[in-house]
Coordinates of C-alpha atoms and ligand atoms in Angstrom, one line a residue:
M1 CA -37.1 -57.8 -11.9
S2 CA -34.9 -55.2 -13.4
S3 CA -31.2 -54.8 -13.4
L4 CA -28.6 -52.2 -12.9
D5 CA -25.6 -52.5 -15.1
L6 CA -22.5 -51.4 -13.2
S7 CA -20.0 -52.6 -15.8
G8 CA -19.5 -49.3 -17.4
C9 CA -18.6 -47.6 -14.2
K10 CA -15.2 -49.0 -13.8
K11 CA -13.3 -46.0 -14.9
R12 CA -13.4 -43.8 -11.9
K13 CA -12.4 -40.2 -12.1
R14 CA -9.1 -39.6 -10.4
E15 CA -10.3 -36.6 -8.4
E16 CA -13.3 -38.4 -7.2
R17 CA -13.9 -38.1 -3.5
T18 CA -13.1 -41.1 -1.4
F19 CA -14.8 -41.9 1.9
R20 CA -13.6 -44.0 4.8
F21 CA -15.6 -47.2 5.0
Q22 CA -14.9 -47.5 8.7
S23 CA -16.4 -44.2 9.6
F24 CA -18.9 -43.5 6.8
G25 CA -22.3 -42.6 8.4
E26 CA -20.8 -41.1 11.5
K27 CA -21.4 -37.4 12.3
G28 CA -19.4 -35.4 9.8
C29 CA -18.7 -38.4 7.5
P30 CA -19.5 -37.1 5.0
I31 CA -22.3 -34.9 6.3
E32 CA -23.4 -33.7 9.7
F33 CA -26.6 -35.9 9.5
D34 CA -28.5 -33.2 11.5
G35 CA -31.6 -33.1 9.3
S36 CA -34.8 -33.8 11.0
S37 CA -35.9 -36.7 8.9
F38 CA -34.6 -39.6 6.9
I39 CA -35.4 -38.0 3.6
E40 CA -33.7 -34.7 4.5
N41 CA -30.5 -36.4 5.5
L42 CA -30.6 -38.6 2.5
K43 CA -30.8 -35.7 0.1
R44 CA -27.8 -34.1 1.7
L45 CA -25.9 -37.3 1.6
L46 CA -26.6 -37.8 -2.1
E47 CA -25.1 -34.4 -2.8
C48 CA -21.8 -35.8 -1.8
G49 CA -22.1 -38.9 -4.1
Q50 CA -21.1 -39.3 -7.7
V51 CA -24.1 -39.0 -10.0
E52 CA -24.1 -42.1 -12.1
G53 CA -27.1 -41.3 -14.3
S54 CA -29.7 -43.9 -14.5
W55 CA -28.1 -47.2 -15.4
G56 CA -30.1 -50.1 -16.8
S57 CA -32.7 -49.7 -14.1
G58 CA -33.9 -46.4 -15.3
F59 CA -33.7 -44.9 -11.8
P60 CA -31.4 -42.2 -10.6
T61 CA -28.2 -43.7 -9.2
W62 CA -25.3 -42.4 -7.1
S63 CA -22.1 -44.0 -6.0
F64 CA -19.7 -43.4 -3.1
Q65 CA -16.1 -44.6 -3.4
M66 CA -15.1 -46.3 -0.1
E67 CA -11.6 -46.9 1.1
I68 CA -11.9 -50.2 2.9
S69 CA -8.2 -50.5 3.7
R70 CA -5.1 -48.6 2.9
Q71 CA -2.8 -51.6 3.1
P72 CA -3.4 -53.3 0.8
P73 CA -5.4 -50.6 -0.9
I74 CA -8.9 -51.8 -1.3
Y75 CA -11.8 -49.7 -2.6
K76 CA -15.4 -50.5 -2.9
L77 CA -18.4 -48.6 -4.2
L78 CA -21.6 -48.0 -2.3
W79 CA -24.5 -47.6 -4.7
V80 CA -27.6 -45.8 -3.9
V81 CA -30.6 -46.2 -6.3
E82 CA -33.7 -44.2 -6.0
E83 CA -36.6 -46.3 -7.0
D84 CA -39.9 -44.6 -7.9
V85 CA -42.9 -46.5 -6.8
N86 CA -45.0 -45.0 -9.7
A87 CA -42.8 -46.8 -12.2
L88 CA -43.3 -50.2 -10.7
S89 CA -45.9 -52.7 -11.7
G90 CA -46.5 -53.7 -8.1
R91 CA -46.3 -50.8 -5.7
Y92 CA -46.8 -52.9 -2.6
C93 CA -43.8 -53.9 -0.5
K94 CA -43.9 -57.6 0.5
H95 CA -41.2 -57.1 3.1
C96 CA -43.5 -54.5 4.9
L97 CA -46.3 -57.0 4.7
Y98 CA -44.4 -60.0 6.1
V99 CA -43.0 -58.1 9.0
G100 CA -46.3 -56.7 10.0
W101 CA -46.2 -53.2 8.6
G102 CA -49.2 -53.7 6.3
E103 CA -50.8 -50.6 7.8
N104 CA -48.0 -48.4 6.7
L105 CA -48.8 -46.0 3.8
I106 CA -47.1 -46.7 0.6
C107 CA -44.2 -44.4 0.0
N108 CA -43.3 -42.6 -3.2
K109 CA -39.7 -43.6 -3.1
K110 CA -37.6 -46.5 -2.0
Y111 CA -33.8 -46.2 -1.7
H112 CA -31.6 -49.1 -2.3
F113 CA -28.2 -49.3 -0.7
L114 CA -25.9 -51.8 -2.4
L115 CA -22.4 -53.0 -1.9
P116 CA -21.6 -55.3 -4.8
F117 CA -18.8 -57.9 -4.9
K118 CA -15.5 -56.9 -6.3
E119 CA -16.0 -54.5 -9.1
S120 CA -14.7 -56.9 -11.7
N121 CA -17.6 -59.2 -10.8
A122 CA -20.1 -56.5 -10.5
K123 CA -21.4 -56.7 -14.1
E124 CA -24.9 -56.5 -13.0
V125 CA -26.7 -55.8 -9.8
S126 CA -30.2 -56.8 -9.9
L127 CA -32.9 -55.1 -7.8
N128 CA -35.8 -57.1 -6.6
Y129 CA -38.9 -55.2 -7.5
G130 CA -41.4 -56.7 -5.2
D131 CA -42.2 -59.7 -7.4
D132 CA -42.9 -63.0 -5.9
D133 CA -39.4 -64.3 -6.1
D134 CA -38.6 -64.9 -2.5
A135 CA -35.4 -66.7 -3.3
D136 CA -33.8 -63.3 -4.0
H137 CA -33.7 -62.6 -0.2
Y138 CA -30.4 -63.4 1.3
H139 CA -29.1 -64.7 -2.0
P140 CA -25.4 -64.3 -2.0
T141 CA -25.4 -61.9 -4.9
R142 CA -23.9 -59.0 -3.0
P143 CA -22.2 -58.3 0.4
M144 CA -25.0 -55.9 1.3
H145 CA -28.4 -54.8 0.0
G146 CA -30.8 -52.8 2.1
I147 CA -33.8 -50.6 1.2
I148 CA -35.3 -47.7 3.1
H149 CA -38.7 -46.3 2.2
S150 CA -38.9 -42.5 2.2
N151 CA -40.6 -42.5 5.6
G152 CA -37.6 -44.2 7.2
F153 CA -38.9 -47.7 7.4
G154 CA -36.5 -50.1 5.9
H155 CA -35.4 -53.7 5.3
L156 CA -32.0 -55.2 5.3
L157 CA -32.3 -57.8 2.5
C158 CA -28.9 -59.4 2.7
I159 CA -25.5 -59.3 4.4
N160 CA -22.8 -61.6 3.1
G161 CA -19.5 -61.8 4.8
V162 CA -16.2 -63.4 4.0
E163 CA -17.7 -66.9 4.0
L164 CA -19.6 -66.0 0.9
G165 CA -16.8 -64.3 -1.0
S166 CA -16.9 -60.8 0.3
E167 CA -13.6 -59.1 1.2
L168 CA -15.3 -57.7 4.3
P169 CA -16.4 -59.7 7.4
G170 CA -20.1 -59.6 8.1
F171 CA -19.8 -57.6 11.3
Q172 CA -18.0 -54.8 9.5
I173 CA -20.7 -54.7 6.9
M174 CA -23.4 -54.7 9.7
D175 CA -21.6 -51.8 11.5
F176 CA -21.6 -49.9 8.2
W177 CA -25.3 -50.5 7.5
D178 CA -26.2 -49.6 11.1
R179 CA -24.1 -46.3 10.9
I180 CA -26.0 -45.4 7.6
C181 CA -29.4 -46.1 9.2
T182 CA -28.5 -44.2 12.4
G183 CA -27.0 -41.2 10.6
L184 CA -29.9 -40.9 8.1
R185 CA -32.5 -41.3 10.9
A186 CA -34.1 -44.5 9.7
R187 CA -37.2 -45.2 11.8
K188 CA -37.4 -49.0 11.9
V189 CA -35.5 -51.6 10.0
S190 CA -36.4 -55.2 9.6
L191 CA -34.5 -58.2 8.5
I192 CA -35.0 -61.9 8.0
D193 CA -32.3 -64.0 9.6
T194 CA -31.8 -67.1 7.6
S195 CA -28.0 -67.0 7.7
L196 CA -26.0 -70.1 7.9
K197 CA -22.5 -70.6 9.4
R198 CA -20.8 -73.7 8.1
G199 CA -24.1 -75.3 7.5
M200 CA -25.4 -74.4 11.0
E201 CA -28.4 -72.1 11.3
L202 CA -27.0 -68.9 12.8
R203 CA -30.1 -67.9 14.7
L204 CA -30.0 -71.3 16.5
L205 CA -26.3 -71.3 17.0
H206 CA -26.1 -67.7 18.2
G207 CA -29.3 -68.1 20.3
L208 CA -27.7 -71.0 22.1
A209 CA -24.5 -69.1 22.8
Y210 CA -25.8 -65.6 23.5
G211 CA -29.5 -65.9 24.0
E212 CA -30.2 -63.6 21.0
P213 CA -29.7 -63.6 17.3
W214 CA -26.3 -62.5 15.8
F215 CA -28.1 -59.3 14.7
G216 CA -28.9 -58.6 18.4
S217 CA -25.5 -57.0 18.8
W218 CA -26.8 -54.1 16.7
G219 CA -30.1 -53.9 18.5
Y220 CA -32.3 -56.1 16.3
K221 CA -35.0 -57.8 18.4
F222 CA -37.4 -60.6 17.7
S223 CA -40.6 -59.1 16.3
R224 CA -42.6 -61.8 14.6
G225 CA -42.2 -65.4 13.9
S226 CA -43.7 -67.3 11.1
F227 CA -46.3 -70.0 11.9
G228 CA -47.8 -67.9 14.6
I229 CA -44.7 -67.8 16.9
T230 CA -44.9 -65.1 19.5
P231 CA -42.1 -63.4 21.4
P232 CA -42.8 -65.3 24.7
M233 CA -42.7 -68.6 22.7
Y234 CA -39.4 -67.6 21.2
K235 CA -37.9 -66.5 24.5
K236 CA -39.0 -69.8 26.2
A237 CA -37.5 -71.9 23.4
I238 CA -34.1 -70.2 23.6
E239 CA -34.0 -70.5 27.4
T240 CA -35.0 -74.1 27.3
L241 CA -32.3 -75.0 24.8
Q242 CA -29.6 -73.0 26.6
G243 CA -30.5 -74.7 29.9
I244 CA -30.1 -78.3 28.7
P245 CA -27.6 -79.9 31.1
L246 CA -24.5 -81.3 29.4
L247 CA -24.9 -84.3 31.6
L248 CA -27.9 -85.3 29.5
L249 CA -25.8 -85.2 26.4
T250 CA -23.2 -87.5 27.9
N251 CA -25.8 -90.0 28.9
L252 CA -27.4 -89.7 25.5
S253 CA -24.2 -90.3 23.7
D254 CA -23.5 -93.4 25.7
T255 CA -26.5 -95.0 24.2
I256 CA -25.1 -94.5 20.7
I257 CA -22.1 -96.6 20.1
S258 CA -20.5 -94.4 17.4
D259 CA -20.7 -91.3 19.4
H260 CA -17.7 -91.3 21.7
E261 CA -16.8 -88.0 20.1
I262 CA -19.4 -86.1 22.2
P263 CA -17.9 -86.8 25.7
M264 CA -14.5 -86.0 24.2
I265 CA -15.6 -82.7 22.9
L266 CA -17.2 -81.8 26.2
S267 CA -14.2 -82.7 28.2
R268 CA -11.9 -80.9 25.8
Y269 CA -13.6 -77.5 26.3
Q270 CA -14.1 -78.1 30.0
S271 CA -10.3 -78.4 30.2
F272 CA -9.8 -75.1 28.4
S273 CA -12.2 -73.2 30.6
N274 CA -11.5 -71.9 34.0
H275 CA -15.1 -72.2 35.1
S276 CA -17.2 -75.2 34.8
L277 CA -19.5 -75.6 31.8
V278 CA -22.8 -77.0 32.9
T279 CA -25.4 -76.3 30.2
L280 CA -25.6 -76.4 26.5
G281 CA -25.7 -72.6 26.6
D282 CA -22.4 -72.5 28.6
I283 CA -20.5 -74.7 26.2
F284 CA -21.7 -72.9 23.0
H285 CA -21.0 -69.6 24.5
F286 CA -17.5 -70.7 25.4
M287 CA -16.7 -72.3 22.1
S288 CA -18.1 -69.3 20.2
Q289 CA -15.9 -66.9 22.2
L290 CA -12.9 -69.1 21.8
E291 CA -13.4 -69.3 18.0
K292 CA -13.6 -65.5 17.7
R293 CA -10.5 -65.1 19.8
I294 CA -8.4 -67.3 17.5
P295 CA -7.4 -65.1 14.6
K296 CA -8.6 -66.0 11.1
D297 CA -5.7 -64.9 9.0
N298 CA -2.4 -66.5 8.7
I299 CA -0.3 -63.8 10.3
N300 CA 1.5 -64.9 13.4
I301 CA -0.4 -63.4 16.3
N302 CA 1.3 -63.0 19.6
I303 CA -0.8 -63.3 22.6
D304 CA 2.1 -63.3 25.0
P305 CA 3.5 -60.1 26.3
I306 CA 6.6 -58.7 24.7
S307 CA 9.5 -60.8 25.8
T308 CA 12.0 -58.8 27.8
S309 CA 14.7 -61.3 26.8
G310 CA 14.9 -59.6 23.5
G311 CA 14.0 -62.8 21.7
L312 CA 17.6 -64.1 22.1
P313 CA 18.3 -66.9 24.4
G314 CA 20.3 -65.8 27.3
A315 CA 20.1 -62.2 26.4
S316 CA 17.9 -59.9 28.5
C317 CA 16.8 -56.4 27.7
R318 CA 17.6 -53.4 29.8
W319 CA 14.0 -52.8 30.9
S320 CA 11.8 -54.5 33.4
S321 CA 8.7 -56.1 32.0
K322 CA 6.7 -53.6 33.9
R323 CA 8.2 -50.7 32.0
V324 CA 7.8 -52.5 28.7
E325 CA 4.2 -53.1 29.5
M326 CA 3.7 -49.4 30.4
A327 CA 5.3 -48.3 27.1
T328 CA 3.1 -50.7 25.2
R329 CA 0.0 -49.2 26.8
V330 CA 1.1 -45.7 25.8
I331 CA 1.6 -46.8 22.2
V332 CA -1.8 -48.5 22.1
D333 CA -3.3 -45.3 23.5
A334 CA -1.6 -43.2 20.8
L335 CA -3.0 -45.5 18.2
K336 CA -6.5 -45.3 19.7
K337 CA -6.4 -41.5 19.4
V338 CA -6.0 -41.7 15.6
R339 CA -9.1 -43.8 15.5
Y340 CA -7.7 -47.0 14.0
R341 CA -6.0 -45.3 11.1
W342 CA -2.6 -46.5 9.8
I343 CA 0.1 -44.1 10.9
S344 CA 3.8 -44.1 10.4
R345 CA 6.3 -45.4 12.9
Q346 CA 7.6 -41.8 13.3
E347 CA 4.1 -40.5 14.2
V348 CA 3.5 -43.2 16.8
R349 CA 7.0 -42.5 18.2
D350 CA 6.3 -38.7 18.4
A351 CA 2.9 -39.2 20.1
A352 CA 4.4 -41.6 22.7
R353 CA 7.4 -39.4 23.3
A354 CA 5.2 -37.0 25.3
Y355 CA 4.8 -39.8 27.9
I356 CA 8.0 -41.8 27.6
G357 CA 11.3 -40.0 27.9
D358 CA 13.4 -43.1 27.3
T359 CA 13.7 -43.3 23.6
G360 CA 15.6 -46.5 23.8
L361 CA 12.7 -48.2 25.5
L362 CA 10.3 -46.8 23.0
D363 CA 12.3 -48.0 20.0
F364 CA 12.6 -51.4 21.6
V365 CA 8.9 -51.7 22.1
L366 CA 8.1 -50.4 18.7
K367 CA 10.5 -53.0 17.2
S368 CA 9.0 -55.8 19.2
L369 CA 5.3 -54.8 18.7
G370 CA 3.8 -56.2 15.6
N371 CA 0.6 -58.3 15.4
H372 CA 0.5 -58.5 19.2
I373 CA -2.7 -58.7 21.1
V374 CA -2.7 -56.1 23.9
G375 CA -5.9 -56.2 26.0
N376 CA -8.8 -56.1 23.6
F377 CA -6.7 -54.8 20.7
L378 CA -4.5 -56.2 18.0
V379 CA -1.6 -54.0 17.1
R380 CA -0.9 -54.5 13.5
R381 CA 2.4 -53.5 11.8
C382 CA 3.1 -53.4 8.1
L383 CA 5.4 -51.8 5.5
N384 CA 3.6 -49.2 3.4
P385 CA 4.3 -50.5 -0.1
V386 CA 4.4 -47.0 -1.6
T387 CA 6.3 -45.0 0.9
K388 CA 8.3 -47.9 2.2
V389 CA 7.7 -46.6 5.7
L390 CA 6.8 -48.9 8.6
E391 CA 3.2 -48.2 9.8
Y392 CA 1.1 -49.2 12.7
S393 CA -2.6 -49.5 13.3
L394 CA -5.0 -50.9 15.9
E395 CA -7.8 -53.4 15.5
D396 CA -10.5 -53.6 18.1
M397 CA -10.9 -57.2 19.1
S398 CA -13.7 -56.6 21.5
K399 CA -16.0 -56.3 18.5
L400 CA -15.1 -59.9 17.8
H401 CA -15.6 -61.1 21.3
P402 CA -17.8 -58.7 23.2
S403 CA -17.4 -60.2 26.6
Q404 CA -14.1 -59.1 28.1
D405 CA -13.1 -62.0 30.2
L406 CA -12.6 -65.2 28.3
N407 CA -11.3 -67.3 31.1
I408 CA -9.3 -69.4 28.8
A409 CA -6.7 -71.6 30.3
R410 CA -4.8 -72.7 27.2
P411 CA -6.1 -70.8 24.2
S412 CA -3.1 -71.4 21.9
S413 CA -3.4 -75.2 21.9
I414 CA -6.4 -75.4 19.6
T415 CA -7.0 -74.1 16.1
R416 CA -10.0 -72.2 14.9
G417 CA -10.9 -75.0 12.4
Q418 CA -11.0 -77.5 15.2
V419 CA -13.4 -75.3 17.3
M420 CA -15.7 -74.9 14.3
K421 CA -15.5 -78.7 13.6
D422 CA -16.4 -79.5 17.2
M423 CA -19.2 -77.0 17.3
A424 CA -20.7 -78.5 14.1
C425 CA -20.4 -82.0 15.5
L426 CA -22.1 -81.0 18.7
Y427 CA -24.8 -79.1 16.8
K428 CA -25.4 -82.1 14.6
F429 CA -25.6 -84.4 17.5
I430 CA -28.2 -82.3 19.3
F431 CA -30.4 -81.1 16.4
G432 CA -29.8 -83.6 13.6
Q433 CA -30.9 -86.8 15.1
T434 CA -34.6 -87.1 14.1
C435 CA -34.0 -90.5 12.4
N436 CA -32.0 -92.1 15.2
P437 CA -34.2 -94.9 16.6
N438 CA -32.2 -95.0 19.8
V439 CA -33.2 -91.5 20.9
N440 CA -36.3 -90.9 18.9
N441 CA -38.7 -92.0 21.6
N442 CA -36.9 -89.9 24.2
N443 CA -39.0 -87.1 25.7
N444 CA -36.1 -84.8 26.1
N445 CA -35.2 -85.2 22.5
N446 CA -38.8 -84.3 21.4
T447 CA -38.6 -81.2 23.4
V448 CA -35.3 -80.2 21.9
L449 CA -36.7 -80.7 18.4
A450 CA -39.8 -78.7 19.2
M451 CA -37.8 -75.8 20.6
K452 CA -35.5 -75.9 17.6
R453 CA -38.5 -75.6 15.3
V454 CA -39.7 -72.5 17.3
V455 CA -36.3 -70.8 17.0
L456 CA -36.0 -71.6 13.3
D457 CA -39.5 -70.2 12.7
S458 CA -38.5 -67.0 14.4
K459 CA -36.9 -65.1 11.5
H460 CA -38.1 -61.5 11.5
F461 CA -36.1 -59.1 13.6
I462 CA -36.6 -55.4 13.9
K463 CA -34.4 -52.5 15.1
E464 CA -36.3 -49.5 16.2
Y465 CA -34.2 -46.3 16.1
N466 CA -34.5 -43.7 18.8
L467 CA -35.6 -40.6 17.1
E468 CA -35.2 -37.5 19.1
I469 CA -35.4 -33.9 18.0
P470 CA -32.1 -33.1 16.3
S471 CA -29.9 -31.1 18.6
E472 CA -28.4 -28.7 16.1
A473 CA -31.3 -26.2 15.8
E474 CA -30.2 -22.7 16.6
G475 CA -33.3 -20.6 17.3
K476 CA -35.6 -23.3 16.1
V477 CA -38.1 -25.5 17.9
G478 CA -38.9 -29.0 16.9
L479 CA -42.5 -30.3 16.7
F480 CA -43.9 -33.6 15.6
C481 CA -46.8 -33.6 13.2
T482 CA -48.9 -36.1 11.4
V483 CA -52.0 -36.0 9.2
S484 CA -55.5 -37.5 9.3
W485 CA -58.3 -37.4 6.8
K486 CA -61.9 -38.5 6.4
G487 CA -62.0 -42.2 6.5
S488 CA -58.4 -42.6 7.7
S489 CA -57.8 -45.4 10.2
S490 CA -57.2 -44.5 13.8
A491 CA -53.5 -45.3 13.3
H492 CA -52.0 -42.1 11.9
P493 CA -48.9 -42.2 9.6
P494 CA -45.8 -41.8 11.8
Y495 CA -45.1 -38.3 13.1
E496 CA -42.5 -36.3 11.2
C497 CA -40.3 -33.8 12.9
F498 CA -40.6 -30.2 11.9
M499 CA -38.1 -27.5 12.9
L500 CA -40.0 -24.2 13.3
Q501 CA -38.7 -20.6 13.5
E502 CA -40.2 -18.1 15.8
N503 CA -42.3 -16.4 13.1
T504 CA -43.9 -19.6 11.8
T505 CA -47.6 -19.2 11.6
V506 CA -50.3 -21.9 11.8
D507 CA -50.9 -21.7 8.1
D508 CA -47.1 -22.0 7.4
L509 CA -47.0 -25.1 9.4
K510 CA -50.1 -26.5 7.8
F511 CA -48.6 -26.1 4.3
K512 CA -45.3 -27.4 5.4
V513 CA -46.9 -30.6 6.7
E514 CA -49.0 -30.9 3.6
A515 CA -46.0 -30.7 1.3
T516 CA -43.9 -33.1 3.4
F517 CA -46.6 -35.8 3.5
Q518 CA -47.3 -35.3 -0.2
E519 CA -43.7 -35.9 -1.0
L520 CA -43.4 -38.9 1.3
Y521 CA -46.5 -40.9 0.5
W522 CA -47.9 -42.2 -2.7
G523 CA -51.5 -42.0 -1.6
M524 CA -51.2 -38.4 -0.4
K525 CA -50.2 -36.8 -3.6
G526 CA -53.4 -34.7 -3.7
F527 CA -53.7 -34.2 0.0
A528 CA -55.0 -30.8 1.0
A529 CA -54.4 -29.7 4.6
E530 CA -57.4 -28.0 6.2
S531 CA -56.7 -27.4 9.9
V532 CA -54.4 -28.2 12.7
V533 CA -56.6 -30.1 15.1
N534 CA -55.0 -29.8 18.5
I535 CA -53.7 -26.2 18.5
N536 CA -55.6 -23.2 19.9
G537 CA -55.1 -20.9 16.9
K538 CA -55.3 -20.6 13.1
G539 CA -54.3 -18.7 10.1
A540 CA -51.6 -16.1 10.8
D541 CA -51.3 -16.9 14.5
L542 CA -47.8 -17.9 15.6
V543 CA -47.3 -21.5 16.4
L544 CA -44.6 -21.0 19.0
G545 CA -45.9 -19.7 22.2
K546 CA -49.0 -21.9 21.8
V547 CA -47.1 -25.1 21.9
H548 CA -43.8 -26.2 23.4
A549 CA -40.9 -28.2 21.8
G550 CA -41.7 -31.8 21.2
T551 CA -45.5 -31.3 21.0
E552 CA -47.4 -33.7 18.7
L553 CA -49.9 -32.1 16.4
I554 CA -52.4 -33.5 13.9
V555 CA -53.2 -31.8 10.6
E556 CA -56.6 -32.7 9.2
G557 CA -57.3 -32.6 5.5
R558 CA -58.7 -34.3 2.4
L559 CA -57.1 -36.9 0.2
G560 CA -56.9 -36.2 -3.5
P561 CA -60.0 -37.4 -5.4
E562 CA -57.9 -39.8 -7.5
M563 CA -57.1 -41.8 -4.4
A564 CA -60.7 -42.7 -3.6
G565 CA -61.0 -46.4 -3.4
E566 CA -57.3 -46.9 -4.1
G567 CA -55.2 -49.2 -1.8
I568 CA -52.9 -46.7 -0.3
Y569 CA -51.5 -49.0 2.5
E570 CA -48.7 -51.6 2.0
G571 CA -51.0 -54.3 3.0
S572 CA -54.2 -53.1 1.1
M573 CA -54.0 -55.6 -1.6
A574 CA -53.0 -58.6 0.5
M575 CA -55.6 -57.9 3.1
K576 CA -58.3 -57.7 0.5
S577 CA -57.4 -60.7 -1.5
K578 CA -55.8 -63.2 0.9
I579 CA -57.7 -64.5 3.9
V580 CA -55.3 -66.4 6.1
E581 CA -56.6 -68.8 8.8
C582 CA -54.1 -71.4 9.7
A583 CA -54.2 -74.1 12.4
C584 CA -50.9 -72.6 13.8
G585 CA -52.7 -69.4 14.6
A586 CA -51.4 -67.3 11.7
I587 CA -54.0 -64.8 10.4
V588 CA -51.8 -62.8 8.0
D589 CA -49.4 -63.7 5.3
D590 CA -46.0 -64.2 6.9
G591 CA -44.1 -65.1 3.7
E592 CA -44.1 -68.8 4.3
R593 CA -45.4 -71.2 1.6
M594 CA -49.2 -71.4 1.6
V595 CA -51.9 -73.2 -0.2
T596 CA -55.5 -72.0 -0.8
C597 CA -58.6 -74.1 -0.4
D598 CA -60.4 -74.4 -3.7
I599 CA -63.8 -74.1 -2.0
C600 CA -63.6 -71.5 0.8
E601 CA -60.5 -69.8 -0.6
V602 CA -58.8 -69.5 2.8
W603 CA -55.0 -69.7 2.9
Q604 CA -53.1 -72.1 5.1
H605 CA -49.4 -73.0 5.4
T606 CA -48.4 -76.0 3.4
R607 CA -46.4 -77.2 6.3
C608 CA -49.3 -76.9 8.7
V609 CA -51.6 -79.0 6.5
G610 CA -49.0 -81.7 6.1
I611 CA -47.5 -81.0 2.7
P612 CA -43.7 -81.5 3.1
D613 CA -41.5 -78.6 2.0
D614 CA -39.9 -80.6 -0.7
E615 CA -43.2 -81.5 -2.4
P616 CA -45.0 -79.2 -4.8
V617 CA -48.2 -77.5 -3.8
P618 CA -51.1 -79.7 -5.1
S619 CA -53.2 -78.2 -7.9
I620 CA -56.4 -79.0 -6.1
F621 CA -56.6 -78.6 -2.3
L622 CA -59.5 -78.8 0.2
C623 CA -59.1 -77.6 3.7
K624 CA -60.2 -79.8 6.6
I625 CA -63.4 -78.0 7.2
C626 CA -64.5 -78.1 3.6
E627 CA -63.4 -81.7 3.3
A628 CA -65.5 -82.7 6.3
R629 CA -68.5 -80.8 4.9
I630 CA -68.3 -82.7 1.7
L631 CA -68.0 -86.0 3.5
L632 CA -71.1 -85.2 5.5
S633 CA -73.2 -84.3 2.5
P634 CA -72.0 -86.5 -0.4
S635 CA -74.7 -85.0 -2.6
L636 CA -72.4 -82.0 -3.0
L637 CA -70.0 -84.1 -5.0
Ligands
ZN1 ZN1 -41.2 -52.2 2.9
ZN2 ZN1 -49.8 -72.4 9.8
ZN3 ZN1 -62.0 -74.6 2.7

């Protein structure tokens, strides 16, 4: 474990560039992101950052000053740390191993992307250097920490939203992370979903409501569960839980005297909804949508249309509600065009004037609009503390509740806190009743608990980015190349994209590929390219003309002599030293707690062999097979 001291970085230079948090990572913000690989884009991005020298960690560090909001002005720094695998005691990445990327070649560099908490608290940001301290994952030490290896495979280690003290909500941080990964051309990114929401497991709660994890909104999909859980098992478990009839809960709660609350909750939400809620999936979906719809902050949000009575009893304004509605839409459109920036009242007025001739109507609507929900948007209004000018901006609420139609009958008659409380109560009733003797011998209940276990054991999610040939390539043609060498496994390292010019020869390509793979991978430092296998030509022959854009080529060569016998794959060490064979079906280390048999040295999950999670691993342990053998031949003792 090493640490990066950020305390000395408080004094920011005045002229330092500031980037908009909301658009950072998009095309042009701050670079075009048109490089053909992750590493190429990253190098260009780092040129825009502030060089911070190597803080305590000893690794090159850059920072980017982000403007989170203008009103009130909030800035945050994004840190990028370049970690050199040669400087590490353990060069293997356990995240790669646990997610099933043990066959990936070890990369030379690993880039950390960090958003620390408020700067005043950011005395130290510690980096986890692949030691065995699993507790560091998802530890609320920072709003965001992700790493990307130089080949574009990465891991999102933590996201901590408002609930854990960040000034930013989790979904905004996720958007930010996803924009960075997309822009830089990350290849695959994994994460472990162990997040909690008010004490409820988010993957269970979100799975019930939406049939996928919370991270599914950004394209993360189930990839691998612990304890041998497979994708079909996960899917089945989610569907079973979602499909549980609410009727069953009502019957169940009747048997428990103290639980009159459950039928009350069920009928409460049924009365809010315009369609009938039949299953557990229905009600969790509805409650979750409702909770998102009710604003978090204390500003007075108006969900009603602008009153044409002018707010004064008896008085009525000069315009029909239809015209007021039309003017409101024009203003919202004008705010949409400036991409959610804050703009002055005058600017909004000027933009809307092109469509509305009646300035009286315009001024009336501008005066009345303020913290109103219009369709899927919240129109915010506030006085710029510096210029003392009234400003407007738009907030996209559809991000908060993706499904358009909420079908809510009376949304204003319940608070967000109440919805959360009811959700937690329902959750606890369904999943937290293992010790209840009244329901323990119930078959349905056993099924629920088994399905819950499956969902909770499904933690690894992966997003695969769609990598096409970058479009900005005047006069160039994109090819995909990889390498192979004597003794290499049939699985090649992933193809890299190369943009070739018309006069590129086979030799040029060969050396380009050699240099690229040498730069990327630790085990390929001494790699010498010999020939391009699947091309009809060599030496000074031109590549283009022989192959078309998008062709996949393999360059064959030799590994450097110093790499003979070295473990060059992320999983080399683990595969050699840790044989896993567990009753649950697991045959590789999935990061769950394990125990090794002192005779045959095979590893098994502590949970699967019956050691409770809150008990320490025994110092001596025999697996079932070895134990049986000993019992059969007592002479061995
Ligand atoms: Zn990794
Ligand atoms: Zn197991
Ligand atoms: Zn054994």
